[in-house]
Each structure stands twice: as C-alpha cells, then as structure tokens.
Short mmCIF file of C-alpha atoms and ligand atoms in Angstrom, two decimals:
data_model
loop_
_atom_site.label_atom_id
_atom_site.label_comp_id
_atom_site.label_asym_id
_atom_site.label_seq_id
_atom_site.Cartn_x
_atom_site.Cartn_y
_atom_site.Cartn_z
CA MET A 1 0.00 0.00 0.00
CA ASP A 2 1.29 3.45 -0.90
CA ALA A 3 1.21 6.66 1.07
CA PHE A 4 1.69 10.34 0.25
CA ILE A 5 4.22 12.45 2.10
CA ILE A 6 3.28 16.11 1.81
CA GLN A 7 5.25 19.08 3.13
CA GLY A 8 2.71 21.77 3.84
CA GLU A 9 2.72 25.58 3.64
CA LYS A 10 3.91 25.72 0.01
CA GLU A 11 2.31 28.23 -2.30
CA LEU A 12 0.99 26.75 -5.55
CA LYS A 13 1.29 28.33 -8.96
CA GLY A 14 0.73 27.50 -12.60
CA GLU A 15 -1.85 25.50 -14.48
CA VAL A 16 -3.43 22.10 -14.13
CA GLN A 17 -5.44 20.10 -16.67
CA THR A 18 -8.70 18.46 -15.69
CA SER A 19 -9.04 14.80 -16.72
CA ALA A 20 -12.15 13.15 -18.13
CA ALA A 21 -14.98 12.53 -15.69
CA LYS A 22 -14.91 9.21 -13.85
CA ASN A 23 -18.65 9.33 -13.29
CA ALA A 24 -19.32 9.81 -17.00
CA ALA A 25 -16.71 7.28 -18.16
CA LEU A 26 -18.16 4.46 -16.02
CA PRO A 27 -21.75 4.50 -17.35
CA ILE A 28 -20.48 5.13 -20.90
CA LEU A 29 -18.20 2.09 -20.64
CA ALA A 30 -21.24 0.12 -19.41
CA ALA A 31 -23.19 1.43 -22.41
CA THR A 32 -20.63 -0.09 -24.80
CA LEU A 33 -22.31 -3.41 -23.87
CA LEU A 34 -25.33 -2.28 -25.87
CA PHE A 35 -23.66 -2.07 -29.28
CA PRO A 36 -21.78 -4.87 -31.07
CA GLN A 37 -18.98 -2.79 -32.54
CA LYS A 38 -15.58 -1.22 -31.91
CA ILE A 39 -15.67 1.98 -29.87
CA THR A 40 -12.61 4.14 -29.23
CA PHE A 41 -12.27 6.62 -26.38
CA ASN A 42 -10.10 9.69 -26.78
CA ASN A 43 -9.68 10.42 -23.09
CA LEU A 44 -10.53 7.60 -20.69
CA PRO A 45 -9.18 8.70 -17.29
CA GLN A 46 -6.28 6.63 -16.00
CA ILE A 47 -7.73 5.77 -12.62
CA SER A 48 -8.25 2.47 -10.90
CA ASP A 49 -12.07 2.56 -11.05
CA ILE A 50 -11.77 2.51 -14.84
CA SER A 51 -9.27 -0.38 -14.68
CA PHE A 52 -11.70 -2.34 -12.45
CA PHE A 53 -14.56 -1.62 -14.79
CA LYS A 54 -12.57 -2.72 -17.83
CA LYS A 55 -11.88 -6.01 -16.00
CA ILE A 56 -15.61 -6.52 -15.44
CA LEU A 57 -16.33 -5.93 -19.13
CA GLU A 58 -13.45 -8.26 -20.10
CA SER A 59 -14.86 -10.96 -17.84
CA LEU A 60 -18.08 -10.74 -19.89
CA GLY A 61 -16.21 -11.15 -23.17
CA ALA A 62 -15.42 -7.55 -24.15
CA LYS A 63 -12.10 -7.07 -25.98
CA PHE A 64 -9.98 -4.07 -25.07
CA ASP A 65 -7.16 -2.82 -27.25
CA SER A 66 -5.58 0.18 -25.58
CA ASN A 67 -8.45 2.72 -25.54
CA SER A 68 -10.80 0.80 -27.80
CA VAL A 69 -13.37 -1.75 -26.77
CA ASP A 70 -15.42 -4.20 -28.79
CA THR A 71 -18.40 -5.92 -27.20
CA SER A 72 -19.43 -7.96 -30.28
CA ASP A 73 -18.48 -11.22 -28.56
CA ILE A 74 -20.09 -10.90 -25.14
CA ASN A 75 -20.59 -14.50 -24.09
CA LYS A 76 -21.09 -14.30 -20.35
CA PHE A 77 -23.72 -12.41 -18.41
CA VAL A 78 -22.35 -12.79 -14.88
CA ALA A 79 -20.48 -9.99 -13.09
CA GLU A 80 -18.65 -11.87 -10.34
CA TYR A 81 -18.39 -10.80 -6.71
CA ASP A 82 -14.59 -10.59 -6.75
CA LEU A 83 -14.70 -7.83 -9.37
CA VAL A 84 -17.95 -6.12 -8.40
CA ARG A 85 -17.25 -5.82 -4.68
CA LYS A 86 -14.65 -3.16 -5.37
CA MET A 87 -17.05 -0.73 -6.97
CA ARG A 88 -20.71 0.18 -6.67
CA ALA A 89 -20.82 1.40 -10.27
CA SER A 90 -20.61 -2.27 -11.36
CA ILE A 91 -24.40 -2.32 -11.03
CA LEU A 92 -24.41 -0.30 -14.26
CA VAL A 93 -23.86 -3.45 -16.35
CA LEU A 94 -27.29 -4.74 -15.29
CA GLY A 95 -29.41 -2.46 -17.52
CA PRO A 96 -27.43 -2.90 -20.76
CA LEU A 97 -26.99 -6.68 -20.34
CA LEU A 98 -30.70 -7.17 -19.75
CA SER A 99 -31.57 -4.91 -22.64
CA ARG A 100 -29.32 -6.58 -25.24
CA PHE A 101 -29.07 -10.17 -23.97
CA LYS A 102 -32.21 -10.51 -21.81
CA GLU A 103 -30.28 -11.88 -18.85
CA ALA A 104 -27.78 -10.74 -16.27
CA LYS A 105 -26.40 -11.90 -12.96
CA VAL A 106 -24.61 -9.20 -11.02
CA SER A 107 -23.14 -9.44 -7.56
CA LEU A 108 -24.66 -6.90 -5.17
CA PRO A 109 -22.15 -4.05 -5.32
CA GLY A 110 -19.65 -2.72 -2.83
CA GLY A 111 -17.80 0.59 -3.15
CA CYS A 112 -16.81 3.33 -0.72
CA ALA A 113 -18.36 2.86 2.73
CA ILE A 114 -20.16 6.21 2.68
CA GLY A 115 -23.61 4.85 3.37
CA SER A 116 -25.82 1.82 2.94
CA ARG A 117 -26.41 2.68 -0.76
CA PRO A 118 -29.13 0.20 -1.69
CA VAL A 119 -30.07 -0.53 -5.32
CA ASP A 120 -33.81 -0.92 -4.75
CA ILE A 121 -34.72 1.88 -7.20
CA HIS A 122 -32.71 0.21 -9.99
CA LEU A 123 -34.35 -3.17 -9.39
CA GLU A 124 -37.90 -1.92 -8.90
CA SER A 125 -37.79 0.10 -12.13
CA LEU A 126 -36.33 -2.77 -14.16
CA ARG A 127 -39.11 -5.01 -12.80
CA GLN A 128 -41.64 -2.49 -14.08
CA MET A 129 -40.05 -2.89 -17.52
CA GLY A 130 -40.63 -6.63 -17.41
CA ALA A 131 -37.49 -8.01 -15.76
CA GLU A 132 -37.85 -10.93 -13.38
CA ILE A 133 -35.40 -10.26 -10.60
CA THR A 134 -34.46 -12.41 -7.62
CA LEU A 135 -31.72 -11.96 -5.04
CA GLU A 136 -29.78 -15.08 -4.17
CA ASP A 137 -26.41 -15.72 -2.49
CA GLY A 138 -25.44 -12.07 -2.82
CA TYR A 139 -26.30 -11.93 -6.51
CA ILE A 140 -28.98 -10.11 -8.47
CA ASN A 141 -30.43 -12.62 -10.96
CA ALA A 142 -32.34 -10.91 -13.72
CA LYS A 143 -33.98 -12.22 -16.86
CA THR A 144 -36.68 -11.14 -19.25
CA ASN A 145 -38.49 -12.19 -22.40
CA GLY A 146 -37.72 -8.72 -23.67
CA LEU A 147 -37.95 -5.43 -21.78
CA LYS A 148 -40.97 -3.24 -22.46
CA GLY A 149 -41.03 0.53 -22.55
CA LYS A 150 -42.86 1.90 -19.49
CA HIS A 151 -43.62 5.19 -17.76
CA ILE A 152 -41.53 5.02 -14.60
CA TYR A 153 -41.47 7.44 -11.70
CA LEU A 154 -38.31 7.28 -9.60
CA SER A 155 -38.94 7.68 -5.85
CA PHE A 156 -35.58 9.53 -5.71
CA PRO A 157 -33.59 10.90 -8.67
CA SER A 158 -30.79 8.36 -8.26
CA VAL A 159 -27.92 8.95 -10.66
CA GLY A 160 -27.09 5.26 -11.13
CA ALA A 161 -30.74 4.16 -11.41
CA THR A 162 -31.42 6.82 -14.07
CA GLU A 163 -28.38 5.63 -16.04
CA ASN A 164 -29.29 1.94 -15.72
CA LEU A 165 -32.83 2.61 -16.90
CA ILE A 166 -31.79 4.76 -19.86
CA MET A 167 -29.50 1.92 -21.00
CA ALA A 168 -32.18 -0.72 -20.33
CA ALA A 169 -34.60 1.26 -22.49
CA VAL A 170 -32.33 1.21 -25.56
CA TRP A 171 -33.49 -2.23 -26.84
CA ALA A 172 -36.82 -2.24 -25.00
CA ASP A 173 -40.04 -2.50 -26.96
CA GLY A 174 -41.57 0.98 -27.29
CA GLU A 175 -41.08 4.21 -25.38
CA THR A 176 -39.71 4.50 -21.85
CA ILE A 177 -40.40 7.67 -19.90
CA ILE A 178 -38.39 8.26 -16.74
CA ASP A 179 -39.93 10.84 -14.42
CA ASN A 180 -38.06 12.40 -11.50
CA ALA A 181 -34.89 11.39 -13.32
CA ALA A 182 -31.46 12.63 -12.24
CA PHE A 183 -29.93 15.11 -14.68
CA GLU A 184 -26.31 15.38 -13.64
CA PRO A 185 -23.97 16.41 -16.52
CA GLU A 186 -22.63 12.84 -16.57
CA ILE A 187 -26.13 11.59 -17.48
CA THR A 188 -26.32 14.09 -20.32
CA ASP A 189 -22.95 12.77 -21.52
CA LEU A 190 -24.25 9.20 -21.45
CA ILE A 191 -27.24 10.34 -23.52
CA SER A 192 -24.95 12.06 -26.07
CA PHE A 193 -22.99 8.82 -26.37
CA LEU A 194 -26.16 6.79 -26.95
CA LYS A 195 -27.45 9.28 -29.48
CA SER A 196 -24.29 8.75 -31.54
CA PHE A 197 -25.67 5.26 -32.27
CA GLY A 198 -29.04 6.55 -33.38
CA VAL A 199 -30.92 6.06 -30.10
CA LYS A 200 -33.76 8.60 -29.92
CA ILE A 201 -33.73 10.31 -26.53
CA GLU A 202 -35.36 13.54 -25.41
CA GLY A 203 -35.25 15.50 -22.19
CA GLU A 204 -31.60 15.43 -21.22
CA GLY A 205 -30.96 18.09 -18.59
CA THR A 206 -34.55 17.80 -17.30
CA ARG A 207 -36.39 15.60 -14.80
CA GLN A 208 -38.23 13.74 -17.60
CA ILE A 209 -36.28 11.63 -20.04
CA LYS A 210 -37.94 9.82 -22.96
CA ILE A 211 -36.18 6.98 -24.76
CA GLN A 212 -37.52 5.27 -27.88
CA GLY A 213 -36.54 1.61 -27.89
CA MET A 214 -34.53 0.58 -30.97
CA LYS A 215 -35.14 -2.46 -33.12
CA LYS A 216 -32.16 -4.72 -33.84
CA GLU A 217 -32.65 -4.24 -37.58
CA ASP A 218 -32.32 -0.46 -37.13
CA PHE A 219 -28.79 -0.72 -35.74
CA LYS A 220 -26.01 0.27 -38.11
CA THR A 221 -22.35 0.03 -37.20
CA VAL A 222 -20.82 3.49 -36.82
CA GLU A 223 -17.47 3.22 -38.60
CA ASN A 224 -14.34 4.63 -36.89
CA PHE A 225 -16.37 5.74 -33.90
CA SER A 226 -14.49 7.64 -31.22
CA TYR A 227 -15.83 9.51 -28.22
CA SER A 228 -14.54 12.20 -25.86
CA ILE A 229 -15.86 12.20 -22.30
CA ILE A 230 -16.72 15.45 -20.49
CA PRO A 231 -14.25 16.92 -17.99
CA ASP A 232 -14.41 15.81 -14.38
CA ARG A 233 -16.23 18.57 -12.47
CA ILE A 234 -15.34 17.03 -9.12
CA GLU A 235 -11.63 16.93 -9.93
CA ALA A 236 -11.74 20.52 -11.23
CA ALA A 237 -13.48 21.70 -8.05
CA THR A 238 -10.86 19.94 -5.92
CA TYR A 239 -8.04 21.88 -7.64
CA VAL A 240 -9.93 25.18 -7.39
CA ILE A 241 -10.28 24.61 -3.65
CA ALA A 242 -6.57 23.71 -3.50
CA GLY A 243 -5.74 27.10 -5.04
CA LEU A 244 -7.90 28.89 -2.49
CA ILE A 245 -6.85 26.96 0.58
CA THR A 246 -3.18 27.63 -0.19
CA ASN A 247 -3.93 31.30 -1.03
CA SER A 248 -2.43 30.79 -4.48
CA GLU A 249 -2.93 31.81 -8.07
CA ILE A 250 -3.57 28.73 -10.17
CA THR A 251 -5.56 28.02 -13.32
CA VAL A 252 -7.64 24.88 -13.67
CA ASN A 253 -7.92 24.22 -17.41
CA ASN A 254 -10.04 21.98 -19.59
CA CYS A 255 -13.02 22.08 -17.25
CA ASN A 256 -16.66 23.06 -17.75
CA PRO A 257 -17.39 25.83 -15.23
CA GLY A 258 -21.08 25.65 -16.19
CA HIS A 259 -21.18 22.28 -14.40
CA LEU A 260 -19.84 23.91 -11.23
CA ASP A 261 -22.18 26.89 -10.79
CA THR A 262 -23.21 26.00 -7.25
CA VAL A 263 -19.66 25.27 -6.12
CA ILE A 264 -18.38 28.51 -7.67
CA ASN A 265 -21.20 30.52 -6.08
CA THR A 266 -20.56 28.98 -2.67
CA LEU A 267 -16.85 29.79 -2.93
CA LYS A 268 -17.64 33.36 -3.99
CA VAL A 269 -19.98 33.77 -1.01
CA MET A 270 -17.01 32.77 1.15
CA GLY A 271 -14.97 35.57 -0.44
CA ALA A 272 -13.06 33.62 -3.08
CA LYS A 273 -11.66 35.66 -5.94
CA LEU A 274 -12.13 33.61 -9.08
CA GLU A 275 -11.95 34.27 -12.79
CA VAL A 276 -14.32 31.96 -14.56
CA GLY A 277 -13.54 31.43 -18.23
CA TYR A 278 -15.19 29.32 -20.93
CA SER A 279 -13.21 26.21 -20.00
CA SER A 280 -11.04 27.34 -17.10
CA ILE A 281 -11.24 28.66 -13.57
CA LYS A 282 -8.47 30.79 -12.14
CA THR A 283 -8.01 31.35 -8.43
CA PHE A 284 -6.50 34.59 -7.10
CA LYS A 285 -4.94 35.11 -3.71
CA SER A 286 -8.08 35.59 -1.66
CA GLY A 287 -6.66 35.44 1.87
CA ARG A 288 -8.55 33.69 4.62
CA LEU A 289 -12.15 33.13 3.51
CA ASN A 290 -15.35 33.49 5.55
CA GLY A 291 -17.40 30.56 6.78
CA THR A 292 -20.82 29.86 5.30
CA ASN A 293 -23.51 27.19 5.38
CA MET A 294 -23.90 24.54 2.70
CA ALA A 295 -26.27 21.63 2.15
CA THR A 296 -25.52 18.92 -0.38
CA SER A 297 -28.25 18.18 -2.85
CA ILE A 298 -29.00 16.61 -6.20
CA TYR A 299 -27.75 18.46 -9.31
CA PRO A 300 -27.77 21.40 -9.84
CA GLY A 301 -27.42 21.70 -6.04
CA TYR A 302 -24.12 21.47 -4.20
CA PRO A 303 -22.51 18.08 -5.05
CA THR A 304 -21.91 15.64 -2.24
CA ASP A 305 -18.67 14.68 -3.99
CA VAL A 306 -17.20 18.13 -3.19
CA GLN A 307 -18.50 18.27 0.39
CA ALA A 308 -15.34 17.00 2.10
CA GLN A 309 -13.07 19.33 0.13
CA LEU A 310 -15.22 22.38 0.95
CA MET A 311 -15.32 21.41 4.61
CA THR A 312 -11.53 21.50 4.69
CA LEU A 313 -11.63 25.05 3.36
CA MET A 314 -14.32 25.98 5.90
CA GLY A 315 -12.17 24.49 8.67
CA LEU A 316 -9.60 27.21 7.97
CA SER A 317 -12.04 30.08 7.34
CA PHE A 318 -13.18 32.89 9.67
CA GLY A 319 -16.18 32.15 11.87
CA SER A 320 -18.32 29.08 11.80
CA SER A 321 -19.94 27.06 9.03
CA ILE A 322 -22.56 24.35 8.96
CA VAL A 323 -22.57 21.57 6.39
CA SER A 324 -25.63 19.34 5.95
CA GLU A 325 -25.15 16.10 4.04
CA HIS A 326 -28.40 15.04 2.41
CA ILE A 327 -27.27 12.45 -0.14
CA PHE A 328 -25.25 9.91 1.86
CA GLU A 329 -25.71 9.17 5.54
CA ASN A 330 -22.10 8.34 6.43
CA ARG A 331 -20.07 10.82 4.49
CA TYR A 332 -18.14 12.42 7.34
CA MET A 333 -15.25 9.99 7.69
CA HIS A 334 -12.79 12.80 6.97
CA VAL A 335 -13.91 14.68 10.09
CA PRO A 336 -11.92 12.76 12.75
CA GLU A 337 -8.84 12.91 10.50
CA LEU A 338 -9.18 16.68 9.94
CA ASN A 339 -9.65 17.16 13.68
CA ARG A 340 -6.42 15.21 14.28
CA MET A 341 -4.70 17.93 12.25
CA GLY A 342 -6.13 20.63 14.51
CA MET A 343 -9.48 21.49 12.93
CA ASN A 344 -12.56 22.02 15.08
CA ILE A 345 -15.46 20.12 13.52
CA LYS A 346 -18.33 18.60 15.50
CA LEU A 347 -20.86 16.18 14.09
CA ASP A 348 -24.55 16.19 14.89
CA GLY A 349 -26.43 13.66 12.78
CA ARG A 350 -26.44 14.86 9.18
CA ASN A 351 -24.85 18.17 10.16
CA ALA A 352 -21.23 19.14 10.70
CA ILE A 353 -20.54 22.31 12.69
CA ILE A 354 -17.21 23.77 11.74
CA THR A 355 -15.46 26.44 13.80
CA GLY A 356 -12.66 27.87 11.68
CA VAL A 357 -9.09 27.76 12.98
CA ASP A 358 -6.25 29.84 11.56
CA LYS A 359 -3.70 27.06 11.24
CA ILE A 360 -3.37 23.30 11.36
CA LYS A 361 -0.46 20.94 11.96
CA ALA A 362 0.66 17.83 10.14
CA ALA A 363 -0.37 14.45 11.57
CA PRO A 364 -0.42 10.91 10.20
CA VAL A 365 -3.85 10.42 8.64
CA MET A 366 -5.62 7.69 6.72
CA CYS A 367 -7.83 7.70 3.62
CA THR A 368 -11.29 6.26 4.16
CA ASP A 369 -13.06 6.99 0.89
CA LEU A 370 -12.32 8.75 -2.36
CA ARG A 371 -13.44 12.32 -1.67
CA ALA A 372 -12.53 12.23 2.03
CA SER A 373 -9.00 11.41 0.86
CA ALA A 374 -8.94 14.48 -1.39
CA ALA A 375 -9.89 16.56 1.65
CA LEU A 376 -6.89 15.18 3.53
CA VAL A 377 -4.56 16.13 0.67
CA LEU A 378 -5.97 19.69 0.75
CA ALA A 379 -5.43 19.89 4.51
CA ALA A 380 -1.87 18.56 4.18
CA LEU A 381 -1.03 21.25 1.60
CA VAL A 382 -1.54 23.96 4.24
CA ALA A 383 -0.58 22.12 7.45
CA LYS A 384 2.64 23.04 9.22
CA GLY A 385 5.09 20.16 8.78
CA GLU A 386 5.06 16.82 7.03
CA THR A 387 1.80 14.90 6.68
CA LYS A 388 1.73 11.22 5.85
CA ILE A 389 -1.50 10.12 4.18
CA SER A 390 -1.89 6.33 4.17
CA ARG A 391 -4.00 4.12 1.93
CA VAL A 392 -3.88 6.39 -1.11
CA TYR A 393 -5.41 3.65 -3.25
CA TYR A 394 -8.68 5.42 -2.48
CA ILE A 395 -7.32 8.49 -4.30
CA ASP A 396 -6.17 6.33 -7.21
CA ARG A 397 -9.79 5.27 -7.71
CA GLY A 398 -10.86 8.68 -8.95
CA TYR A 399 -8.01 11.19 -9.35
CA GLU A 400 -5.74 10.75 -12.35
CA LYS A 401 -2.08 11.40 -11.46
CA LEU A 402 -2.96 13.49 -8.42
CA ALA A 403 0.59 13.57 -7.02
CA GLN A 404 2.08 14.57 -10.40
CA LYS A 405 -0.55 17.25 -10.94
CA PHE A 406 0.05 18.80 -7.51
CA ALA A 407 3.83 18.54 -7.95
CA GLY A 408 3.37 20.37 -11.26
CA LEU A 409 1.70 23.17 -9.30
CA GLY A 410 4.69 23.37 -6.97
CA ALA A 411 3.45 21.26 -4.06
CA SER A 412 5.90 19.06 -2.21
CA ILE A 413 4.20 15.67 -2.54
CA GLU A 414 5.85 12.30 -2.79
CA ARG A 415 4.40 8.83 -3.19
CA VAL A 416 6.10 6.23 -1.01
CA LYS A 417 5.66 2.55 -0.24
CA ASP A 418 3.93 2.05 3.07
CA VAL A 419 3.64 -1.10 5.20
C1 UD1 B 1 -23.33 8.60 -8.17
C2 UD1 B 1 -21.85 8.93 -8.27
C3 UD1 B 1 -21.32 9.36 -6.91
C4 UD1 B 1 -22.15 10.51 -6.37
C5 UD1 B 1 -23.63 10.15 -6.37
C6 UD1 B 1 -24.51 11.33 -5.96
C7 UD1 B 1 -21.11 7.48 -10.04
C8 UD1 B 1 -20.30 6.30 -10.46
N1 UD1 B 1 -21.13 7.75 -8.74
O1 UD1 B 1 -23.44 7.50 -7.28
O2 UD1 B 1 -19.96 9.78 -7.08
O3 UD1 B 1 -21.74 10.78 -5.04
O4 UD1 B 1 -24.04 9.74 -7.69
O5 UD1 B 1 -24.30 12.40 -6.78
O6 UD1 B 1 -21.66 8.18 -10.87
N2 UD1 B 1 -30.27 5.16 -3.36
C9 UD1 B 1 -31.22 4.30 -2.89
N3 UD1 B 1 -31.67 3.30 -3.71
C10 UD1 B 1 -31.20 3.14 -4.98
C11 UD1 B 1 -30.24 4.04 -5.46
C12 UD1 B 1 -29.78 5.03 -4.63
O7 UD1 B 1 -31.67 4.40 -1.75
O8 UD1 B 1 -31.63 2.21 -5.68
C13 UD1 B 1 -29.74 6.21 -2.47
C14 UD1 B 1 -28.26 5.96 -2.16
O9 UD1 B 1 -28.11 5.08 -1.09
C15 UD1 B 1 -27.79 7.35 -1.83
C16 UD1 B 1 -28.62 8.24 -2.74
O10 UD1 B 1 -29.75 7.46 -3.14
O11 UD1 B 1 -28.05 7.67 -0.49
C17 UD1 B 1 -27.89 8.73 -3.98
O12 UD1 B 1 -27.48 7.62 -4.74
P1 UD1 B 1 -27.29 7.68 -6.33
O13 UD1 B 1 -27.78 8.97 -6.86
O14 UD1 B 1 -27.84 6.41 -6.88
O15 UD1 B 1 -25.71 7.67 -6.43
P2 UD1 B 1 -24.79 6.66 -7.21
O16 UD1 B 1 -25.32 6.47 -8.60
O17 UD1 B 1 -24.49 5.48 -6.39
#
C-alpha cells in the first residue's frame, strides 16, 4: 500500500489540466455493452475505477485494445463478486446486459463505505419494464423475455438508477419515460454517447427523459467511432479549492465551469476571488475566507462529492460554518482525521458544525473513501510540517495522477511505499 508524504505551507502556482470525468466514463463504458462494434475513447481517465470496470467488461467477453473496446463477442452475463465488490458502479452493467441479452447476474455491489447505498430503485424500475429479478447468495439474478417501454417514476432521482434505466430502455419495446430522473452532466454525456448510435432520446438536462426503444434491424455500425468524455467537475473543483486553501494563483484548465455553478457561487460567497472562463477557472490570492452554510443536494445543487473538500476550506475560514449532508448518511469519515490535524469540527447527525481555525499541523492520517482522501490532501497542503497520508489507493480510484498534478503546481508531494 502506498502513502503520500506532503510538506505543507507551500504556495501553488501554474496551471493544471482536468481529466475526463470518472462518473461519466463508467456509465459510458457500461453502455458499450449495448452495441456490437468497436468503440474508441479519446480520453478515458487513467484511474483504478476505470481499470476495475474494464476487468468486469473483459470478464463478460469484451475485448480491449488500448483505448478501444469491442463488445461484439459478449458470451457471459455474470459480473462476479470478486470484481464487483470493489465498486458500486458495477451495477451499471445490469441495464445494458438485460436490454441486449435478456439476462444478467450481477453481484450486489460494494464501493466506498459512505452509506448503505441500496439498489432498490434500480431493481424496482427494471421489474416495471418486465425483468424478473431475484436476489440469491449475494447476486442479483435478472432475466426477461424482452424489456418493455414503461412510464416510470423514480422515488428519488438516483444517478445510477437513471443511467441503468436509460440503457435498459435502448433495446426495449416501445417508449420508456423516466420521471423524476437525475440530470447530472454525466447523465447528459451518457445520452450524447447513446445518441451517436441513433438512439432517440429527449429531455436530457430535465427531470423527464424519454427513450424510444430501438429495433435490432435499425442498428447500423458506426465506422471509426471515437468519443470524448466530459471533464471531471469534481476533480476541477478539488483543484480550485486547492488554489484557495493555499492562497495561491492557479488556473484549472479543460473544465466546464457551467457544471460547477453552485460550487463557484458557494466559494464566492465565502470571499473567493475567481476568474471563470469558458473552460477554465483561475483562483486569485483571496486570503482567509469566511465561513458559510452549505447543504448537499441533487444536481444542480451542491454536489456531495465536493463536500469534504469544501469542509476542509471551511475548517480554515473565519467564523463558523454548517454543512448538511443530504445524499449519503455516512459521508463524514474525513472529520476525525481533519480534527487530528487541529481542525474544530463537530458532528450532529447529518450536520457538521465547523469552527474555523487559523492554522493546522501535520499528523499521520488515513484515507477512508475517495473524496474524504482528497480533503486530507488539501489539509496537508496547508498544514505546518510533514503529513503522511496512508491508503492512497482510495485516491487512485478517482483522481488521475494526483501527485504529479500537484507537484506540477509546486506542491511538495511524494508517493512512497507504506507497510
Ligand atoms: C453517483 C456517483 C457518486 C455521487 C452520487 C450522488 C457514479 C459512479 N457515482 O453515485 O460519485 O456521489 O451519484 O451524486 O456516478 N439510493 C437508494 N436506492 C437506490 C439508489 C440510490 O436508496 O436504488 C440512495 C443511495 O443510497 C444514496 C442516494 O440514493 O443515499 C444517492 O445515490 P445515487 O444517486 O444512486 O448515487 P450513485 O449512482 O451510487
């Protein structure tokens, strides 16, 4: 297991490139199961969640050749526990497998321990479309005589359930309407990908998505097809917060600021000086920011995936802040670690009450989930002394070349072997 050693109190400067979005790449990789042809990606992020997901697709019979995949020869419909347990997003193979092959067996997923994260909405909606689903020995067994288009109302606009249903609807008979759908930018990207193959979809960016099921005879191979995935808004936000927390001037390039409106507004309310361009965000030296209150919410609200990073900034701001986490019930695992470094954060159910301190000190800390780990890196960048962050494999799941990118901005960060 590797660790990061970070010497704090270094000013950052320069530019950093945003990578492609993990949360768009995963469902789009799952969607390759729908079409029997070669598909090339221009910018798959080099992160371990993508490597895991490729392994799952390979175990089903997909053939990868560098950044191309061909799912013409899928010959297995079982996503095994050993692969799936590492990542909740594995559930995304269920919809496309059922749609194209009429059967799927997927281990109940694992992933970061940030909450119980059931998949009831996925399963209930697929049942409405005509899937017979049973749970046995930790596996979801699903089969169908052919999915049927239905009008489905989601009890909660789950990102994964919306994606699974959109993919399930591609080869279903007739029209599927998803009401109370999630409309995160990553879902819109999945829809753009599907549209490239002639799937008729309306309503992206709204709470109602309509998908017309395709007929096999309507499918035509798209020659030399390549696809570019949208930039990772969570990664971009993490670097913007890094610029602010270190009181530095940095430019985060190749991002889509339009996907970060709520984060940018929250930072501005705190006093952040930012220059928002068409595809870049520049931070200016803004000094110590002011605390504020923030509640996570579904898009376009404040993203839960940038909660931990913002809390780190709040922990060093003037006055007090309150964060309310409404998406996941156990997403405060960074709090004890940040407190070990000298922050003053108290938990009360879904709320975190943060009393800003003016400095923090290095301490050995441990990653517990992907975004909590990013928060620890941010804290280490400003802490006095040398911070050792253990178990950085959590960071590898979702941040491409994080140590290199921060080193490029002038941070003192080194990856070492840990026991
Ligand atoms: C996706 C993102 C994740 C992000 C989250 C919320 C990917 C690969 N991951 O996760 O980074 O934090 O959206 O923006 O895109 N729920 C149920 N039943 C279900 C489905 C969900 O109760 O069937 C609950 C979950 O437990 C959770 C909440 O709904 O509390 C949100 O989950 P969901 O929107 O499905 O998130 P994911 O797709 O897992």
